[in-house]
Amino acid sequence: MLTGRVPFEADTPVSVALKHLQEIPTEPIKLNPSVPLAVNNIIMKAMKKDPNLRYQSATEMLRDLTLALKNPDGNFVNTMNTEEDFPTQVVPTIDKKNIEDKIRDEDKKKGKKDNFFKKHKALTIVIVLILLFVLSFAGMQIFFNATRNKDIQVPNLVGMTEEKAKETIKGTKLQYKVVEEKYDVEVEKGLIISQKPEFKADYKIKENTIIEVVVSLGQKIVKVPKVTGLKENEAREALENEDLEVEIEEEFNKKIEEGYVISQETEPNTEVPAGTKVKIKVSKGIEKAVVPNVVGKPKDEAIEMLTKDEMFTITATLTEQDTTKADGTILKQSLDAGTEVEKGSNITITVNQIEKIVEATATINLKSVMNYNSQNTNTTNNSVNNGIWNTTTDTQGKNVAVKLMVGNDIVYNQTHKTSETNINVKFSGIGTVAVKLYVDDVWKDTKQINLSNTNTVTFE
């Protein structure tokens, strides 16, 4: 894990196994010089061919790992065979029988161990893998802790001279770099205008981080060039060539093409310090608006959608009747939905207006229509009295059939005296209708009335 490769490599598993038995693995520090010496020695001791030369307990390995955290480059790992270091001792005499019994007991114990590992191969492998993982994880922690850069509070260098800034970061293992020098209206020459990373309270960075600074060149008096009428990039270049900063404000303009400067806040040829911010207005061209789809919308909702923020101007509202659509909804719009047009463009909408049935009254002055005169006589009873004819005058007029039609429908057909002056006939209709009067089936008059505006008609 620390070197990026396995201890032994070969073409076949058998060859790898032989290397495990016969060869000493290459030390990790030779493959990766950044591996601490103590970690290197711990790994090599754990990989000794002879089990007696390896760590004899987890406590023993943990002790060395703890020391490695404190002293990564220390050479304290004992890689010698401790069994060979005992001094010469006097060994008591043991008779032959005791020796044979002791050997026999050790053989039995060894046989039990061998039988256990043979019967529990899977468990043995799991234990070995766990131990390897623990060792590897501990080694990684030691390595990363040994090589990890420390966190350092970001210093505030803004307003300092370069000498003062360098002195401030001295001994912090931070690096200092001037990335730009520019004129500044407010900051004196030689002082730092800004830094990156910026200073923030409790904001820390790693060792060896480069702090980039911008240093002031002080004030410089320059003349503001004329940029009105130039393209935006040309205006920016002209101002920056004079060491001036540019602030751009965009706005819609029907007269100035998009991307051209409409005006500048500071008059041309005005003398200002270098670094002064010059504000210019750049045209965004004609403001466009996307036509919404208002067909099928209620009239009030459609009007609100079209006139919101003065997007469109409704120049006319027409009406048509479509009985298959809801009354008051929009049937048509003069601009196609989804098209992009100039903001404020004129638009005409057509509203569905279903005419309602209106009750109306026709007043007939039959006397006037028929030119009836009560002085006209009409003999109704003739007799001779002493040779003289007797006559009676008909003051009521004769009976006639009065018929009223609305369109092609007969709405009234009754008999009246020609002397009647106030015959009222109720009828109903929609929109503009033709009301026709007949007397004894003879057409007398036709009146066209719009029931949306009036509900009375008079024949006289």
mmCIF file of N, CA and C in Angstrom, residues 144-228:
data_model
loop_
_atom_site.group_PDB
_atom_site.id
_atom_site.type_symbol
_atom_site.label_atom_id
_atom_site.label_comp_id
_atom_site.label_asym_id
_atom_site.label_seq_id
_atom_site.Cartn_x
_atom_site.Cartn_y
_atom_site.Cartn_z
ATOM 1 N N PHE A 144 0.775 9.185 6.566
ATOM 2 C CA PHE A 144 0.081 10.429 6.266
ATOM 3 C C PHE A 144 0.296 11.471 7.351
ATOM 4 N N ASN A 145 0.331 11.022 8.606
ATOM 5 C CA ASN A 145 0.576 11.975 9.680
ATOM 6 C C ASN A 145 1.972 12.559 9.586
ATOM 7 N N ALA A 146 2.899 11.734 9.107
ATOM 8 C CA ALA A 146 4.292 12.199 9.015
ATOM 9 C C ALA A 146 4.482 13.168 7.859
ATOM 10 N N THR A 147 3.697 12.995 6.790
ATOM 11 C CA THR A 147 3.903 13.820 5.582
ATOM 12 C C THR A 147 2.860 14.919 5.428
ATOM 13 N N ARG A 148 1.825 14.953 6.277
ATOM 14 C CA ARG A 148 0.741 15.931 6.127
ATOM 15 C C ARG A 148 1.228 17.331 6.484
ATOM 16 N N ASN A 149 0.814 18.325 5.643
ATOM 17 C CA ASN A 149 1.155 19.717 5.918
ATOM 18 C C ASN A 149 0.277 20.251 7.042
ATOM 19 N N LYS A 150 0.845 21.089 7.869
ATOM 20 C CA LYS A 150 0.097 21.670 8.978
ATOM 21 C C LYS A 150 -0.784 22.819 8.491
ATOM 22 N N ASP A 151 -1.855 23.086 9.262
ATOM 23 C CA ASP A 151 -2.739 24.214 8.967
ATOM 24 C C ASP A 151 -2.199 25.477 9.612
ATOM 25 N N ILE A 152 -2.267 26.595 8.838
ATOM 26 C CA ILE A 152 -1.751 27.873 9.321
ATOM 27 C C ILE A 152 -2.810 28.940 9.080
ATOM 28 N N GLN A 153 -3.022 29.816 10.056
ATOM 29 C CA GLN A 153 -3.966 30.920 9.910
ATOM 30 C C GLN A 153 -3.502 31.862 8.790
ATOM 31 N N VAL A 154 -4.441 32.252 7.912
ATOM 32 C CA VAL A 154 -4.105 33.169 6.818
ATOM 33 C C VAL A 154 -3.755 34.535 7.398
ATOM 34 N N PRO A 155 -2.574 35.067 7.094
ATOM 35 C CA PRO A 155 -2.225 36.397 7.602
ATOM 36 C C PRO A 155 -2.892 37.491 6.768
ATOM 37 N N ASN A 156 -3.089 38.655 7.355
ATOM 38 C CA ASN A 156 -3.663 39.796 6.640
ATOM 39 C C ASN A 156 -2.524 40.694 6.175
ATOM 40 N N LEU A 157 -2.231 40.638 4.864
ATOM 41 C CA LEU A 157 -1.103 41.395 4.313
ATOM 42 C C LEU A 157 -1.540 42.693 3.643
ATOM 43 N N VAL A 158 -2.844 42.899 3.491
ATOM 44 C CA VAL A 158 -3.352 44.092 2.798
ATOM 45 C C VAL A 158 -2.961 45.343 3.573
ATOM 46 N N GLY A 159 -2.410 46.321 2.843
ATOM 47 C CA GLY A 159 -1.980 47.580 3.455
ATOM 48 C C GLY A 159 -0.532 47.579 3.902
ATOM 49 N N MET A 160 0.131 46.410 3.845
ATOM 50 C CA MET A 160 1.537 46.320 4.243
ATOM 51 C C MET A 160 2.455 46.613 3.057
ATOM 52 N N THR A 161 3.687 46.973 3.366
ATOM 53 C CA THR A 161 4.719 47.030 2.331
ATOM 54 C C THR A 161 5.168 45.601 2.045
ATOM 55 N N GLU A 162 5.872 45.422 0.935
ATOM 56 C CA GLU A 162 6.347 44.083 0.600
ATOM 57 C C GLU A 162 7.308 43.557 1.670
ATOM 58 N N GLU A 163 8.170 44.426 2.159
ATOM 59 C CA GLU A 163 9.123 44.005 3.177
ATOM 60 C C GLU A 163 8.396 43.537 4.440
ATOM 61 N N LYS A 164 7.386 44.311 4.847
ATOM 62 C CA LYS A 164 6.622 43.959 6.038
ATOM 63 C C LYS A 164 5.861 42.657 5.829
ATOM 64 N N ALA A 165 5.307 42.468 4.617
ATOM 65 C CA ALA A 165 4.556 41.252 4.327
ATOM 66 C C ALA A 165 5.466 40.027 4.383
ATOM 67 N N LYS A 166 6.659 40.150 3.794
ATOM 68 C CA LYS A 166 7.597 39.030 3.812
ATOM 69 C C LYS A 166 8.037 38.708 5.229
ATOM 70 N N GLU A 167 8.215 39.746 6.030
ATOM 71 C CA GLU A 167 8.608 39.544 7.420
ATOM 72 C C GLU A 167 7.489 38.843 8.195
ATOM 73 N N THR A 168 6.235 39.183 7.847
ATOM 74 C CA THR A 168 5.082 38.606 8.560
ATOM 75 C C THR A 168 4.983 37.104 8.344
ATOM 76 N N ILE A 169 5.231 36.670 7.102
ATOM 77 C CA ILE A 169 5.062 35.241 6.810
ATOM 78 C C ILE A 169 6.353 34.452 7.015
ATOM 79 N N LYS A 170 7.406 35.135 7.437
ATOM 80 C CA LYS A 170 8.670 34.445 7.656
ATOM 81 C C LYS A 170 8.509 33.416 8.773
ATOM 82 N N GLY A 171 8.951 32.216 8.518
ATOM 83 C CA GLY A 171 8.868 31.150 9.503
ATOM 84 C C GLY A 171 7.538 30.414 9.518
ATOM 85 N N THR A 172 6.615 30.804 8.655
ATOM 86 C CA THR A 172 5.304 30.128 8.617
ATOM 87 C C THR A 172 5.225 29.071 7.524
ATOM 88 N N LYS A 173 6.295 28.946 6.714
ATOM 89 C CA LYS A 173 6.322 28.017 5.585
ATOM 90 C C LYS A 173 5.270 28.365 4.532
ATOM 91 N N LEU A 174 4.814 29.626 4.526
ATOM 92 C CA LEU A 174 3.947 30.122 3.448
ATOM 93 C C LEU A 174 4.819 30.828 2.431
ATOM 94 N N GLN A 175 4.373 30.840 1.181
ATOM 95 C CA GLN A 175 5.137 31.466 0.112
ATOM 96 C C GLN A 175 4.467 32.762 -0.323
ATOM 97 N N TYR A 176 5.281 33.701 -0.798
ATOM 98 C CA TYR A 176 4.820 35.052 -1.147
ATOM 99 C C TYR A 176 5.099 35.296 -2.631
ATOM 100 N N LYS A 177 4.075 35.821 -3.354
ATOM 101 C CA LYS A 177 4.267 36.055 -4.789
ATOM 102 C C LYS A 177 3.475 37.278 -5.231
ATOM 103 N N VAL A 178 4.147 38.208 -5.901
ATOM 104 C CA VAL A 178 3.487 39.389 -6.479
ATOM 105 C C VAL A 178 2.982 39.007 -7.876
ATOM 106 N N VAL A 179 1.677 39.026 -8.061
ATOM 107 C CA VAL A 179 1.103 38.631 -9.347
ATOM 108 C C VAL A 179 0.754 39.828 -10.218
ATOM 109 N N GLU A 180 0.650 41.022 -9.618
ATOM 110 C CA GLU A 180 0.284 42.203 -10.413
ATOM 111 C C GLU A 180 0.688 43.467 -9.672
ATOM 112 N N GLU A 181 1.090 44.468 -10.439
ATOM 113 C CA GLU A 181 1.319 45.815 -9.921
ATOM 114 C C GLU A 181 0.452 46.760 -10.730
ATOM 115 N N LYS A 182 -0.361 47.577 -10.048
ATOM 116 C CA LYS A 182 -1.257 48.476 -10.786
ATOM 117 C C LYS A 182 -1.465 49.773 -10.007
ATOM 118 N N TYR A 183 -1.885 50.810 -10.767
ATOM 119 C CA TYR A 183 -2.167 52.096 -10.150
ATOM 120 C C TYR A 183 -3.456 51.995 -9.336
ATOM 121 N N ASP A 184 -3.467 52.726 -8.223
ATOM 122 C CA ASP A 184 -4.650 52.724 -7.368
ATOM 123 C C ASP A 184 -4.854 54.116 -6.791
ATOM 124 N N VAL A 185 -6.110 54.570 -6.836
ATOM 125 C CA VAL A 185 -6.417 55.925 -6.391
ATOM 126 C C VAL A 185 -6.231 56.066 -4.887
ATOM 127 N N GLU A 186 -6.558 55.036 -4.130
ATOM 128 C CA GLU A 186 -6.601 55.155 -2.676
ATOM 129 C C GLU A 186 -5.375 54.576 -1.971
ATOM 130 N N VAL A 187 -4.720 53.593 -2.572
ATOM 131 C CA VAL A 187 -3.613 52.907 -1.900
ATOM 132 C C VAL A 187 -2.283 53.496 -2.348
ATOM 133 N N GLU A 188 -1.443 53.828 -1.382
ATOM 134 C CA GLU A 188 -0.151 54.435 -1.687
ATOM 135 C C GLU A 188 0.765 53.452 -2.414
ATOM 136 N N LYS A 189 1.737 54.015 -3.085
ATOM 137 C CA LYS A 189 2.694 53.219 -3.841
ATOM 138 C C LYS A 189 3.457 52.287 -2.901
ATOM 139 N N GLY A 190 3.603 51.031 -3.326
ATOM 140 C CA GLY A 190 4.370 50.064 -2.572
ATOM 141 C C GLY A 190 3.567 49.263 -1.570
ATOM 142 N N LEU A 191 2.327 49.639 -1.345
ATOM 143 C CA LEU A 191 1.493 48.907 -0.393
ATOM 144 C C LEU A 191 0.660 47.856 -1.119
ATOM 145 N N ILE A 192 0.328 46.823 -0.385
ATOM 146 C CA ILE A 192 -0.446 45.722 -0.976
ATOM 147 C C ILE A 192 -1.930 46.093 -1.034
ATOM 148 N N ILE A 193 -2.517 45.962 -2.231
ATOM 149 C CA ILE A 193 -3.936 46.301 -2.451
ATOM 150 C C ILE A 193 -4.834 45.135 -2.052
ATOM 151 N N SER A 194 -4.452 43.937 -2.472
ATOM 152 C CA SER A 194 -5.287 42.758 -2.199
ATOM 153 C C SER A 194 -4.412 41.517 -2.151
ATOM 154 N N GLN A 195 -4.973 40.442 -1.629
ATOM 155 C CA GLN A 195 -4.261 39.171 -1.555
ATOM 156 C C GLN A 195 -5.217 38.021 -1.832
ATOM 157 N N LYS A 196 -4.635 36.906 -2.226
ATOM 158 C CA LYS A 196 -5.403 35.693 -2.476
ATOM 159 C C LYS A 196 -4.573 34.502 -2.009
ATOM 160 N N PRO A 197 -5.074 33.677 -1.051
ATOM 161 C CA PRO A 197 -6.394 33.716 -0.416
ATOM 162 C C PRO A 197 -6.578 34.962 0.450
ATOM 163 N N GLU A 198 -7.850 35.432 0.534
ATOM 164 C CA GLU A 198 -8.156 36.598 1.339
ATOM 165 C C GLU A 198 -8.076 36.262 2.823
ATOM 166 N N PHE A 199 -7.832 37.303 3.609
ATOM 167 C CA PHE A 199 -7.784 37.124 5.060
ATOM 168 C C PHE A 199 -9.191 36.998 5.620
ATOM 169 N N LYS A 200 -9.397 35.979 6.439
ATOM 170 C CA LYS A 200 -10.647 35.803 7.174
ATOM 171 C C LYS A 200 -10.305 35.273 8.551
ATOM 172 N N ALA A 201 -11.060 35.699 9.523
ATOM 173 C CA ALA A 201 -10.820 35.223 10.887
ATOM 174 C C ALA A 201 -11.055 33.717 10.960
ATOM 175 N N ASP A 202 -10.163 33.023 11.621
ATOM 176 C CA ASP A 202 -10.266 31.566 11.799
ATOM 177 C C ASP A 202 -10.266 30.811 10.471
ATOM 178 N N TYR A 203 -9.634 31.398 9.427
ATOM 179 C CA TYR A 203 -9.533 30.714 8.139
ATOM 180 C C TYR A 203 -8.084 30.254 7.965
ATOM 181 N N LYS A 204 -7.894 28.924 7.892
ATOM 182 C CA LYS A 204 -6.548 28.377 7.833
ATOM 183 C C LYS A 204 -6.254 27.741 6.491
ATOM 184 N N ILE A 205 -4.964 27.751 6.132
ATOM 185 C CA ILE A 205 -4.502 27.147 4.888
ATOM 186 C C ILE A 205 -3.315 26.247 5.199
ATOM 187 N N LYS A 206 -2.937 25.412 4.226
ATOM 188 C CA LYS A 206 -1.844 24.468 4.424
ATOM 189 C C LYS A 206 -0.484 25.142 4.278
ATOM 190 N N GLU A 207 0.513 24.518 4.900
ATOM 191 C CA GLU A 207 1.890 24.972 4.707
ATOM 192 C C GLU A 207 2.248 24.928 3.221
ATOM 193 N N ASN A 208 3.148 25.807 2.828
ATOM 194 C CA ASN A 208 3.654 25.897 1.449
ATOM 195 C C ASN A 208 2.638 26.494 0.483
ATOM 196 N N THR A 209 1.480 26.955 0.977
ATOM 197 C CA THR A 209 0.516 27.644 0.118
ATOM 198 C C THR A 209 1.094 28.970 -0.340
ATOM 199 N N ILE A 210 0.865 29.304 -1.611
ATOM 200 C CA ILE A 210 1.364 30.572 -2.162
ATOM 201 C C ILE A 210 0.318 31.655 -1.934
ATOM 202 N N ILE A 211 0.704 32.759 -1.296
ATOM 203 C CA ILE A 211 -0.189 33.916 -1.139
ATOM 204 C C ILE A 211 0.141 34.900 -2.257
ATOM 205 N N GLU A 212 -0.814 35.096 -3.157
ATOM 206 C CA GLU A 212 -0.635 36.005 -4.288
ATOM 207 C C GLU A 212 -1.116 37.402 -3.902
ATOM 208 N N VAL A 213 -0.298 38.412 -4.189
ATOM 209 C CA VAL A 213 -0.642 39.785 -3.787
ATOM 210 C C VAL A 213 -0.600 40.715 -4.997
ATOM 211 N N VAL A 214 -1.406 41.778 -4.903
ATOM 212 C CA VAL A 214 -1.407 42.859 -5.893
ATOM 213 C C VAL A 214 -0.861 44.093 -5.200
ATOM 214 N N VAL A 215 0.191 44.702 -5.798
ATOM 215 C CA VAL A 215 0.900 45.823 -5.176
ATOM 216 C C VAL A 215 0.549 47.118 -5.907
ATOM 217 N N SER A 216 0.336 48.185 -5.141
ATOM 218 C CA SER A 216 -0.050 49.473 -5.707
ATOM 219 C C SER A 216 1.148 50.215 -6.302
ATOM 220 N N LEU A 217 0.901 50.856 -7.445
ATOM 221 C CA LEU A 217 1.907 51.726 -8.075
ATOM 222 C C LEU A 217 1.642 53.186 -7.724
ATOM 223 N N GLY A 218 0.659 53.412 -6.845
ATOM 224 C CA GLY A 218 0.331 54.783 -6.469
ATOM 225 C C GLY A 218 -0.573 55.453 -7.493
ATOM 226 N N GLN A 219 -0.668 56.764 -7.435
ATOM 227 C CA GLN A 219 -1.532 57.526 -8.334
ATOM 228 C C GLN A 219 -0.797 57.965 -9.588
ATOM 229 N N LYS A 220 -1.573 58.044 -10.681
ATOM 230 C CA LYS A 220 -1.062 58.516 -11.954
ATOM 231 C C LYS A 220 -2.203 59.280 -12.626
ATOM 232 N N ILE A 221 -1.947 60.511 -13.029
ATOM 233 C CA ILE A 221 -2.981 61.341 -13.641
ATOM 234 C C ILE A 221 -3.060 61.050 -15.138
ATOM 235 N N VAL A 222 -4.254 60.738 -15.605
ATOM 236 C CA VAL A 222 -4.461 60.419 -17.022
ATOM 237 C C VAL A 222 -5.698 61.156 -17.525
ATOM 238 N N LYS A 223 -5.851 61.214 -18.854
ATOM 239 C CA LYS A 223 -7.023 61.821 -19.475
ATOM 240 C C LYS A 223 -7.996 60.725 -19.908
ATOM 241 N N VAL A 224 -9.272 60.958 -19.621
ATOM 242 C CA VAL A 224 -10.303 59.993 -19.997
ATOM 243 C C VAL A 224 -10.558 60.093 -21.491
ATOM 244 N N PRO A 225 -10.402 59.023 -22.248
ATOM 245 C CA PRO A 225 -10.664 59.067 -23.696
ATOM 246 C C PRO A 225 -12.177 59.060 -23.983
ATOM 247 N N LYS A 226 -12.531 59.487 -25.185
ATOM 248 C CA LYS A 226 -13.928 59.438 -25.614
ATOM 249 C C LYS A 226 -14.228 58.026 -26.121
ATOM 250 N N VAL A 227 -15.225 57.404 -25.525
ATOM 251 C CA VAL A 227 -15.561 56.037 -25.926
ATOM 252 C C VAL A 227 -17.004 55.912 -26.401
ATOM 253 N N THR A 228 -17.776 56.993 -26.307
ATOM 254 C CA THR A 228 -19.162 56.952 -26.777
ATOM 255 C C THR A 228 -19.193 56.651 -28.275
#
